[in-house]
Short mmCIF file of C-alpha atoms in Angstrom, two decimals:
data_model
loop_
_atom_site.label_atom_id
_atom_site.label_comp_id
_atom_site.label_asym_id
_atom_site.label_seq_id
_atom_site.Cartn_x
_atom_site.Cartn_y
_atom_site.Cartn_z
CA MET A 1 98.81 -20.04 5.06
CA ASN A 2 98.01 -16.50 6.19
CA ILE A 3 94.36 -16.49 5.13
CA ASP A 4 92.10 -16.93 8.11
CA ILE A 5 89.40 -19.63 7.92
CA ALA A 6 86.51 -17.15 8.17
CA SER A 7 87.76 -15.42 5.03
CA LEU A 8 88.06 -18.81 3.29
CA TYR A 9 84.44 -19.50 4.12
CA LEU A 10 83.44 -16.16 2.61
CA ILE A 11 85.52 -16.90 -0.53
CA LEU A 12 83.85 -20.32 -0.66
CA ALA A 13 80.42 -18.62 -0.36
CA LEU A 14 81.27 -16.29 -3.28
CA PHE A 15 82.54 -19.25 -5.27
CA PHE A 16 79.31 -21.19 -4.62
CA PHE A 17 77.29 -18.14 -5.64
CA LEU A 18 79.08 -17.70 -8.97
CA LEU A 19 78.80 -21.38 -9.95
CA PRO A 20 74.95 -21.60 -10.05
CA VAL A 21 74.80 -18.21 -11.78
CA ALA A 22 77.12 -19.59 -14.47
CA VAL A 23 74.95 -22.72 -14.74
CA PHE A 24 71.82 -20.59 -15.07
CA PHE A 25 73.20 -18.66 -18.05
CA ALA A 26 74.86 -21.72 -19.62
CA THR A 27 71.54 -23.59 -19.75
CA SER A 28 69.46 -20.78 -21.24
CA GLU A 29 68.43 -22.93 -24.24
CA PHE A 30 66.93 -25.65 -22.07
CA ARG A 31 66.01 -24.04 -18.78
CA ASP A 32 63.35 -25.88 -16.77
CA ARG A 33 62.41 -26.83 -13.21
CA GLN A 34 65.52 -28.99 -12.89
CA VAL A 35 67.80 -26.04 -13.67
CA TYR A 36 65.98 -23.73 -11.26
CA TRP A 37 66.20 -26.25 -8.41
CA TRP A 38 69.90 -26.89 -9.00
CA CYS A 39 70.60 -23.14 -8.92
CA VAL A 40 68.47 -22.70 -5.78
CA GLY A 41 70.52 -25.49 -4.18
CA GLY A 42 73.77 -23.74 -5.07
CA LEU A 43 72.55 -20.38 -3.76
CA GLY A 44 71.37 -22.03 -0.53
CA THR A 45 74.81 -23.55 0.05
CA SER A 46 76.40 -20.17 -0.76
CA LEU A 47 74.28 -18.37 1.84
CA GLY A 48 75.02 -21.08 4.39
CA PHE A 49 78.81 -20.67 4.05
CA MET A 50 78.44 -16.87 4.01
CA PHE A 51 76.60 -16.77 7.34
CA VAL A 52 79.10 -19.22 8.86
CA GLY A 53 81.97 -17.03 7.66
CA LEU A 54 80.27 -13.97 9.22
CA ARG A 55 80.05 -15.61 12.64
CA GLY A 56 80.80 -12.97 15.25
CA VAL A 57 79.88 -10.21 12.78
CA VAL A 58 76.18 -11.06 12.43
CA PRO A 59 73.89 -12.05 15.33
CA ASP A 60 74.29 -15.62 16.57
CA ILE A 61 70.72 -16.49 15.55
CA VAL A 62 71.77 -15.88 11.92
CA SER A 63 75.11 -17.67 12.16
CA PHE A 64 73.96 -20.61 14.24
CA TYR A 65 70.45 -21.23 12.93
CA LEU A 66 69.77 -19.51 9.62
CA ALA A 67 73.05 -20.72 8.10
CA HIS A 68 72.12 -24.35 8.67
CA VAL A 69 68.61 -23.80 7.32
CA PHE A 70 70.26 -22.67 4.07
CA PHE A 71 72.58 -25.69 4.15
CA ALA A 72 69.55 -27.99 4.38
CA ILE A 73 67.82 -26.10 1.54
CA GLY A 74 70.96 -26.21 -0.63
CA PHE A 75 71.64 -29.93 -0.34
CA SER A 76 67.94 -30.89 -0.58
CA PHE A 77 67.21 -28.90 -3.74
CA ARG A 78 70.40 -30.08 -5.41
CA SER A 79 69.47 -33.72 -4.82
CA LEU A 80 65.86 -33.16 -5.89
CA SER A 81 67.07 -31.52 -9.09
CA LEU A 82 69.08 -34.61 -9.99
CA ARG A 83 66.22 -36.95 -9.15
CA LEU A 84 64.11 -35.13 -11.76
CA GLU A 85 66.53 -36.55 -14.34
CA MET A 86 65.10 -40.03 -13.74
CA SER A 87 61.54 -39.32 -12.62
CA ILE A 88 59.23 -36.31 -12.38
CA ASN A 89 57.16 -37.96 -9.63
CA ILE A 90 59.27 -36.93 -6.63
CA HIS A 91 56.61 -35.58 -4.28
CA ARG A 92 57.26 -38.25 -1.64
CA THR A 93 61.04 -37.86 -1.97
CA ALA A 94 60.70 -34.10 -1.46
CA LEU A 95 58.80 -34.71 1.77
CA ILE A 96 61.57 -37.07 2.97
CA TYR A 97 64.25 -34.45 2.25
CA ALA A 98 62.18 -31.81 4.05
CA ALA A 99 61.84 -34.10 7.07
CA ILE A 100 65.59 -34.89 7.17
CA GLY A 101 66.48 -31.21 6.78
CA SER A 102 64.07 -30.21 9.54
CA ILE A 103 65.51 -32.86 11.92
CA TYR A 104 69.03 -31.65 11.11
CA VAL A 105 68.20 -27.98 11.89
CA ILE A 106 66.21 -28.85 15.05
CA VAL A 107 68.92 -31.11 16.52
CA PHE A 108 71.64 -28.54 15.71
CA SER A 109 69.54 -25.85 17.38
CA LEU A 110 69.15 -28.03 20.49
CA LEU A 111 72.93 -28.59 20.61
CA VAL A 112 73.49 -24.84 20.51
CA TYR A 113 70.71 -24.19 23.04
CA THR A 114 72.13 -26.75 25.50
CA ASN A 115 75.65 -25.32 25.09
CA ALA A 116 77.01 -28.59 23.71
CA SER A 117 80.69 -28.38 22.76
CA GLU A 118 81.67 -27.38 19.26
CA PHE A 119 83.09 -30.88 18.77
CA TYR A 120 79.60 -32.41 18.94
CA ARG A 121 78.10 -29.67 16.80
CA LEU A 122 80.78 -30.24 14.13
CA ASN A 123 80.17 -33.99 14.20
CA TRP A 124 76.44 -33.45 13.72
CA VAL A 125 76.95 -31.01 10.83
CA HIS A 126 79.51 -33.19 9.09
CA GLY A 127 77.39 -36.28 9.63
CA TYR A 128 74.47 -34.59 7.84
CA LEU A 129 76.74 -33.40 5.03
CA VAL A 130 78.20 -36.90 4.62
CA LEU A 131 74.70 -38.40 4.47
CA MET A 132 73.57 -35.93 1.78
CA SER A 133 76.84 -36.41 -0.17
CA LEU A 134 76.36 -40.20 -0.15
CA ASP A 135 72.83 -39.65 -1.43
CA LEU A 136 74.24 -37.38 -4.16
CA LEU A 137 76.76 -40.08 -5.10
CA TRP A 138 74.02 -42.73 -5.35
CA ILE A 139 71.79 -40.51 -7.52
CA SER A 140 74.60 -39.52 -9.89
CA GLN A 141 75.74 -43.14 -10.27
CA SER A 142 72.17 -44.16 -11.08
CA ILE A 143 71.95 -41.42 -13.71
CA TYR A 144 75.19 -42.58 -15.31
CA HIS A 145 74.29 -46.29 -15.36
CA GLU A 146 70.68 -45.82 -16.54
CA LEU A 147 71.05 -42.91 -18.95
CA LYS A 148 74.74 -43.32 -19.90
CA ASN A 149 75.08 -39.58 -19.41
CA LYS A 150 78.66 -38.39 -18.79
CA GLY A 151 77.35 -35.55 -16.66
CA GLY A 152 76.27 -38.11 -14.06
CA LYS A 153 79.87 -39.30 -13.80
CA LEU A 154 81.17 -35.80 -13.12
CA ILE A 155 78.54 -35.24 -10.44
CA ALA A 156 79.56 -38.56 -8.87
CA TRP A 157 83.11 -37.21 -8.67
CA MET A 158 81.69 -34.07 -7.07
CA ALA A 159 80.17 -36.20 -4.29
CA ILE A 160 83.44 -38.15 -3.87
CA PHE A 161 85.55 -34.97 -3.54
CA ILE A 162 83.11 -33.48 -1.02
CA LEU A 163 83.20 -36.72 0.98
CA ILE A 164 87.02 -36.70 0.96
CA GLY A 165 87.07 -33.09 2.15
CA LEU A 166 84.55 -33.83 4.92
CA LEU A 167 86.38 -36.99 6.04
CA VAL A 168 89.74 -35.16 6.15
CA ARG A 169 88.17 -32.47 8.31
CA MET A 170 86.46 -35.04 10.59
CA VAL A 171 89.70 -36.97 11.06
CA GLY A 172 91.46 -33.69 11.80
CA TYR A 173 89.30 -32.53 14.70
CA THR A 174 88.58 -36.05 15.98
CA THR A 175 92.27 -37.00 16.36
CA GLU A 176 93.30 -33.48 17.34
CA LEU A 177 95.62 -33.40 14.32
CA GLY A 178 93.70 -30.38 13.10
CA GLY A 179 91.70 -27.53 14.53
CA VAL A 180 88.70 -28.43 16.69
CA GLY A 181 86.92 -25.10 16.25
CA VAL A 182 85.15 -23.88 13.14
CA PHE A 183 87.70 -21.11 12.51
CA GLU A 184 90.74 -22.77 14.07
CA LYS A 185 93.56 -23.02 11.57
CA GLY A 186 94.85 -26.40 10.50
CA THR A 187 96.00 -28.29 7.44
CA ASP A 188 92.80 -30.34 7.56
CA GLN A 189 90.77 -27.11 7.13
CA TYR A 190 92.63 -26.08 3.98
CA ILE A 191 92.60 -29.59 2.50
CA GLY A 192 88.88 -29.99 3.25
CA ILE A 193 87.93 -26.65 1.69
CA PHE A 194 90.13 -27.36 -1.36
CA PHE A 195 88.48 -30.73 -2.03
CA ILE A 196 85.00 -29.27 -1.56
CA MET A 197 85.76 -26.48 -4.05
CA ILE A 198 87.10 -28.96 -6.64
CA GLY A 199 84.04 -31.13 -6.08
CA TYR A 200 81.62 -28.28 -6.67
CA VAL A 201 83.41 -27.23 -9.87
CA LEU A 202 83.17 -30.79 -11.23
CA GLY A 203 79.54 -31.08 -10.14
CA ASN A 204 78.42 -27.91 -11.87
CA PHE A 205 80.26 -28.87 -15.05
CA GLY A 206 78.56 -32.25 -14.78
CA PHE A 207 75.15 -30.65 -14.43
CA ILE A 208 75.75 -28.48 -17.51
CA GLN A 209 76.81 -31.65 -19.35
CA LEU A 210 73.53 -33.29 -18.28
CA ARG A 211 71.50 -30.44 -19.68
CA LEU A 212 73.49 -30.20 -22.93
CA GLU A 213 73.16 -33.93 -23.62
CA LYS A 214 69.45 -33.71 -22.92
CA LEU A 215 69.24 -30.73 -25.27
CA TRP A 216 71.08 -32.68 -27.97
CA GLU A 217 68.76 -35.65 -27.49
CA TYR A 218 65.77 -33.34 -27.72
CA LYS A 219 67.08 -31.74 -30.91
CA LYS A 220 67.78 -35.18 -32.38
CA ALA A 221 64.22 -36.24 -31.54
CA VAL A 222 62.89 -33.06 -33.15
CA ASP A 223 64.99 -33.70 -36.27
CA VAL A 224 63.70 -37.27 -36.47
CA GLN A 225 60.14 -36.05 -35.99
CA LEU A 226 60.58 -33.38 -38.68
CA ALA A 227 62.01 -35.96 -41.08
CA ASP A 228 59.11 -38.28 -40.30
CA THR A 229 56.64 -35.43 -40.81
CA ARG A 230 58.22 -34.54 -44.15
CA SER A 231 58.03 -38.19 -45.18
CA LYS A 232 54.38 -38.38 -44.16
CA ASN A 233 53.64 -35.16 -46.05
CA LEU A 234 55.17 -36.63 -49.19
CA THR A 235 53.12 -39.79 -48.71
CA LEU A 236 50.00 -37.71 -48.13
CA GLU A 237 50.66 -35.73 -51.31
CA GLU A 238 50.98 -38.99 -53.23
CA ILE A 239 47.72 -40.26 -51.73
CA LEU A 240 45.93 -37.02 -52.62
CA GLU A 241 47.28 -37.20 -56.17
CA GLU A 242 46.09 -40.81 -56.44
CA LYS A 243 42.69 -39.74 -55.11
CA ASN A 244 42.43 -36.94 -57.70
CA GLU A 245 43.46 -39.33 -60.45
CA LEU A 246 40.85 -41.84 -59.22
CA MET A 247 38.16 -39.15 -59.28
CA ARG A 248 39.12 -38.14 -62.81
CA THR A 249 39.05 -41.77 -63.93
CA LEU A 250 35.72 -42.44 -62.23
CA SER A 251 34.27 -39.26 -63.72
CA LEU A 252 35.22 -40.28 -67.23
CA SER A 253 34.14 -43.86 -66.59
CA ALA A 254 30.72 -42.71 -65.42
CA LYS A 255 30.35 -40.59 -68.55
CA ALA A 256 31.32 -43.54 -70.72
CA ASN A 257 28.76 -45.73 -68.95
CA SER A 258 26.09 -43.11 -69.61
CA MET A 259 26.99 -42.70 -73.28
CA GLY A 260 24.93 -45.62 -74.53
CA THR A 261 21.71 -44.37 -72.97
CA MET A 262 22.25 -40.78 -74.00
CA LEU A 263 23.38 -41.57 -77.51
CA GLY A 264 20.11 -43.40 -78.22
CA ALA A 265 18.08 -40.43 -77.06
CA ILE A 266 20.32 -37.93 -78.84
CA ALA A 267 20.20 -39.93 -82.07
CA HIS A 268 16.41 -39.90 -81.85
CA GLU A 269 16.45 -36.14 -81.25
CA ILE A 270 18.84 -35.49 -84.14
CA ASN A 271 16.75 -37.61 -86.49
CA GLN A 272 13.79 -35.28 -86.02
CA PRO A 273 15.49 -32.07 -87.30
CA LEU A 274 17.28 -34.04 -90.01
CA GLY A 275 13.97 -35.49 -91.18
CA ALA A 276 12.44 -32.05 -91.12
CA ILE A 277 15.36 -30.73 -93.17
CA ARG A 278 14.71 -33.42 -95.78
CA ILE A 279 10.98 -32.69 -95.93
CA ASN A 280 11.52 -28.96 -96.24
CA ALA A 281 14.16 -29.49 -98.89
CA GLU A 282 11.76 -31.69 -100.91
CA MET A 283 9.03 -29.07 -100.52
CA LEU A 284 11.44 -26.42 -101.77
CA LEU A 285 12.27 -28.46 -104.83
CA ALA A 286 8.57 -29.07 -105.56
CA LEU A 287 7.78 -25.36 -105.24
CA ILE A 288 10.61 -24.44 -107.56
CA ARG A 289 9.51 -26.98 -110.16
CA LYS A 290 5.82 -26.10 -110.15
CA SER A 291 5.27 -22.46 -109.53
CA GLY A 292 8.51 -20.84 -108.45
CA ASP A 293 6.70 -19.49 -105.33
CA ARG A 294 9.25 -17.13 -103.79
CA GLU A 295 7.30 -16.73 -100.51
CA GLY A 296 7.06 -20.48 -100.00
CA PHE A 297 10.72 -20.86 -100.91
CA GLN A 298 11.75 -18.32 -98.22
CA GLU A 299 9.64 -19.95 -95.48
CA ALA A 300 10.96 -23.42 -96.29
CA LEU A 301 14.51 -22.09 -96.25
CA GLU A 302 13.99 -20.51 -92.79
CA HIS A 303 12.76 -23.86 -91.44
CA ILE A 304 15.79 -25.59 -92.90
CA LEU A 305 18.12 -23.12 -91.16
CA GLN A 306 16.30 -23.42 -87.82
CA ASP A 307 16.33 -27.21 -87.86
CA ASN A 308 19.94 -27.26 -88.93
CA GLU A 309 20.86 -24.94 -86.02
CA ARG A 310 18.96 -27.20 -83.64
CA ALA A 311 20.92 -30.25 -84.79
CA ALA A 312 24.21 -28.33 -84.54
CA VAL A 313 23.49 -27.32 -80.92
CA VAL A 314 22.80 -30.92 -79.91
CA VAL A 315 25.94 -32.23 -81.57
CA SER A 316 28.08 -29.38 -80.14
CA SER A 317 26.79 -30.04 -76.64
CA LEU A 318 27.55 -33.74 -76.99
CA ARG A 319 31.12 -33.10 -78.15
CA LYS A 320 31.82 -30.64 -75.36
CA PHE A 321 30.48 -33.02 -72.77
CA PHE A 322 32.78 -35.91 -73.68
CA ILE A 323 36.00 -33.90 -74.06
CA LYS A 324 38.65 -35.08 -71.58
CA GLY A 325 39.74 -32.01 -69.66
CA SER A 326 42.81 -31.08 -67.66
CA SER A 327 43.02 -31.72 -63.96
CA GLU A 328 43.89 -28.04 -63.36
CA PHE A 329 41.15 -25.78 -62.12
CA VAL A 330 40.10 -23.13 -64.60
CA SER A 331 37.43 -20.47 -64.78
CA VAL A 332 34.18 -22.25 -65.72
CA ASP A 333 30.85 -20.71 -66.71
CA LEU A 334 28.63 -22.98 -64.64
CA SER A 335 25.53 -21.56 -66.30
CA GLU A 336 26.77 -22.71 -69.71
CA LEU A 337 27.88 -26.08 -68.32
CA ILE A 338 24.50 -26.84 -66.69
CA GLY A 339 22.75 -25.65 -69.85
CA ASP A 340 24.76 -28.14 -71.91
CA VAL A 341 23.96 -30.99 -69.52
CA TYR A 342 20.29 -30.01 -69.59
CA ARG A 343 20.18 -30.02 -73.40
CA ILE A 344 21.94 -33.38 -73.53
CA LEU A 345 19.57 -35.06 -71.05
CA LEU A 346 16.38 -33.40 -72.31
CA PRO A 347 15.78 -35.92 -75.17
CA GLU A 348 16.16 -38.86 -72.78
CA ALA A 349 13.77 -37.20 -70.32
CA ARG A 350 11.17 -36.76 -73.06
CA LEU A 351 11.48 -40.39 -74.12
CA HIS A 352 10.65 -41.48 -70.56
CA GLY A 353 7.86 -38.96 -70.08
CA VAL A 354 9.78 -36.85 -67.58
CA ASN A 355 9.02 -33.16 -67.28
CA LEU A 356 12.55 -31.72 -67.00
CA ARG A 357 12.63 -27.99 -66.25
CA ALA A 358 15.61 -25.69 -65.82
CA GLU A 359 15.95 -22.21 -64.31
CA ILE A 360 19.49 -21.01 -64.93
CA GLU A 361 20.85 -17.58 -64.07
CA PRO A 362 23.40 -16.49 -66.69
CA ALA A 363 27.15 -15.99 -66.32
CA LEU A 364 27.76 -17.65 -62.96
CA MET A 365 31.50 -18.31 -62.87
CA VAL A 366 33.37 -20.80 -60.66
CA LYS A 367 36.93 -22.04 -60.59
CA ALA A 368 36.77 -25.77 -61.12
CA ASP A 369 37.58 -28.89 -63.08
CA LEU A 370 35.08 -28.87 -65.94
CA ASN A 371 34.78 -32.64 -66.27
CA GLN A 372 34.31 -33.19 -62.54
CA LEU A 373 31.48 -30.64 -62.31
CA GLN A 374 29.84 -32.23 -65.35
CA MET A 375 30.06 -35.54 -63.51
CA VAL A 376 28.31 -34.11 -60.43
CA ALA A 377 25.50 -32.48 -62.44
CA LEU A 378 25.00 -35.58 -64.60
CA ASN A 379 24.90 -37.87 -61.57
CA LEU A 380 22.31 -35.77 -59.71
CA ILE A 381 19.99 -35.44 -62.71
CA ASN A 382 20.31 -39.13 -63.63
CA ASN A 383 19.56 -40.06 -60.02
CA ALA A 384 16.45 -37.87 -60.16
CA MET A 385 15.30 -39.55 -63.39
CA ASP A 386 15.82 -42.96 -61.82
CA ALA A 387 13.79 -41.81 -58.78
CA VAL A 388 10.73 -40.79 -60.83
CA GLU A 389 10.92 -43.69 -63.28
CA GLY A 390 8.31 -45.83 -61.52
CA LEU A 391 5.78 -43.05 -60.86
CA ALA A 392 2.29 -43.50 -62.37
CA GLY A 393 1.47 -39.80 -62.44
CA GLU A 394 3.50 -36.76 -63.43
CA LYS A 395 7.26 -37.12 -63.34
CA ASN A 396 8.79 -33.77 -62.47
CA ILE A 397 12.46 -32.84 -62.20
CA SER A 398 13.59 -29.30 -61.57
CA ILE A 399 17.07 -27.82 -62.07
CA ARG A 400 17.85 -24.44 -60.50
CA LEU A 401 21.12 -22.51 -60.73
CA TYR A 402 21.40 -19.19 -58.95
CA GLN A 403 23.71 -16.97 -56.92
CA GLN A 404 23.32 -16.55 -53.16
CA ASP A 405 25.72 -14.17 -51.44
CA LYS A 406 29.18 -15.21 -52.66
CA ARG A 407 28.15 -18.75 -53.55
CA VAL A 408 26.73 -20.40 -56.64
CA ILE A 409 23.89 -22.80 -55.78
CA LEU A 410 22.81 -25.74 -57.93
CA GLU A 411 19.61 -27.52 -56.90
CA VAL A 412 18.19 -30.70 -58.44
CA SER A 413 14.80 -31.79 -57.09
CA ASP A 414 12.33 -34.51 -58.04
CA ASN A 415 8.90 -35.70 -56.91
CA GLY A 416 9.98 -39.32 -56.54
CA PRO A 417 9.49 -41.48 -53.42
CA GLY A 418 12.52 -39.91 -51.72
CA VAL A 419 15.45 -41.42 -49.84
CA PRO A 420 14.53 -43.94 -47.10
CA SER A 421 15.03 -42.44 -43.63
CA ASP A 422 17.50 -45.15 -42.63
CA ARG A 423 19.72 -44.25 -45.63
CA VAL A 424 19.80 -40.47 -45.22
CA ALA A 425 22.79 -40.43 -42.85
CA THR A 426 24.88 -42.69 -45.10
CA ILE A 427 23.70 -41.56 -48.53
CA PHE A 428 27.13 -40.08 -49.42
CA GLU A 429 29.16 -43.08 -48.24
CA LEU A 430 31.03 -45.34 -50.66
CA PHE A 431 29.10 -48.38 -51.94
CA ASN A 432 25.88 -47.15 -50.33
CA THR A 433 23.02 -47.07 -52.83
CA THR A 434 19.23 -47.05 -52.87
CA LYS A 435 19.09 -48.43 -56.42
CA GLU A 436 18.53 -52.09 -57.16
CA PHE A 437 21.47 -52.25 -59.59
CA GLY A 438 23.46 -49.25 -58.36
CA MET A 439 27.13 -49.39 -57.35
CA GLY A 440 26.97 -46.72 -54.64
CA MET A 441 29.77 -44.60 -56.07
CA GLY A 442 28.04 -41.61 -57.69
CA LEU A 443 27.15 -39.57 -54.61
CA TRP A 444 30.36 -40.53 -52.80
CA LEU A 445 32.36 -39.32 -55.78
CA SER A 446 30.23 -36.16 -56.03
CA ARG A 447 30.98 -35.29 -52.38
CA ALA A 448 34.71 -35.96 -52.92
CA ILE A 449 34.65 -33.64 -55.92
CA MET A 450 32.88 -30.93 -53.88
CA ASP A 451 35.45 -31.27 -51.08
CA SER A 452 38.28 -30.72 -53.56
CA HIS A 453 36.46 -27.62 -54.88
CA GLU A 454 35.85 -26.11 -51.41
CA GLY A 455 32.16 -26.75 -52.01
CA THR A 456 29.39 -28.74 -50.35
CA ILE A 457 26.68 -31.14 -51.41
CA SER A 458 23.63 -31.77 -49.22
CA LEU A 459 20.41 -33.75 -49.22
CA LEU A 460 17.44 -31.52 -48.34
CA LYS A 461 13.66 -31.36 -48.60
CA GLY A 462 12.14 -29.02 -51.16
CA PRO A 463 9.21 -26.63 -50.57
CA ALA A 464 6.68 -29.29 -51.69
CA ASN A 465 8.43 -32.00 -49.65
CA GLU A 466 10.26 -33.24 -52.75
CA THR A 467 13.77 -34.71 -52.63
CA LEU A 468 16.31 -31.94 -53.25
CA PHE A 469 20.09 -32.17 -53.64
CA GLN A 470 21.89 -28.87 -53.22
CA VAL A 471 25.44 -28.11 -54.40
CA SER A 472 27.20 -24.96 -53.22
CA LEU A 473 30.42 -23.55 -54.74
CA PRO A 474 32.34 -20.31 -54.12
CA ILE A 475 31.72 -17.86 -56.91
CA TYR A 476 34.73 -16.89 -59.00
CA SER A 477 34.96 -13.40 -60.42
CA LEU A 478 37.26 -10.40 -60.34
CA ALA A 479 35.28 -9.02 -57.41
CA TYR A 480 35.91 -12.10 -55.23
CA GLN A 481 39.38 -13.26 -56.25
CA ASN A 482 40.95 -11.44 -53.32
#
């Protein structure tokens, strides 16, 4: 061969520079500390061979000392990069590599300083390279056996080819079959450099294979996680639908349970205007028969119409209250809804001597499920009536509906004994009740309904220290829809 050995070293340096650059760009999708360290190792080896090839051109301090510092950096970082494949806790291993590399550079420097022959210097260098190549072989074999990664096998072949090249070179200058000097021509030089080049090509392909297989595993894990997330989302949607269906069922069930009590009171209330209608009708007939008094006839007729209207309002409110609505949210006039509930419960309140008052601002619109909001209002007012039932004095319940900022506020307060202090924190929990025969579902269901409506329900104290439940809902109008 006509190519001198120094030029081969420079070609080898260029080759070792291009390989880590190729690795760097090939692993752009999954570039991490392991990739950076492998590339630093390749660049270190490249600089080492470059300074060796420039021996006689650059100062001896660069060729003799700095070159071998880069060799130590190159082999150490390459091995550390592979060790990251099996464990990220390599602090102690990094210190060991730093110590070995420092000993290698110091001993080589002493050999140069003491003018030791090139034979001993070559033996020391090749001994270090053999040690690091054996370490590389052990790491790559461990990666292959533990992770079953084909990249580990290629890196193992890299270590084997480097070892063959080093051993050929060592046999050459030890037996004098090859050149003893660094740049002395010999078949062992060419064979050694050839095997090292083949080894490095295989090793870098192996490292890329390591990263690609890890990327594929990561993508598979992401796909599995996404599939699991989609499955959980579907399950969650089913659970939410079951919860909404449960709330609708409980709402209607609570209304049905309240029907008996309310129907008695409503029947009593309807009987009064119907009785008055009968009396006024009889009076009208008597007037017509006796004197034909037109003025009396007109007054009696007006009373009949008023009482008839009163009965119609009660019946209309009752029908509207017990209509089964859709689960879809619609625009609801909360003022009208609370007014209907108030009119329905007013007869029962009167029968029990309860002073039920209502202050309702008109035309307060919300987007809601009509039946669920009826359930909340009914539950709060019934709870208030139960709270004042045992009072000896005045029994007062107040209903207030008003707008505050962009919210509609419903307040139901009573002058009952209040909620015991040890029950305040758990008053909205399922099966928690202060009533002797209560089930503990009303307030829990009311809070669940408010959550689904982006609203809140709270237990507060009123201005006169009375028990006050406050419901807050976002107002719904053309001004706030955006």
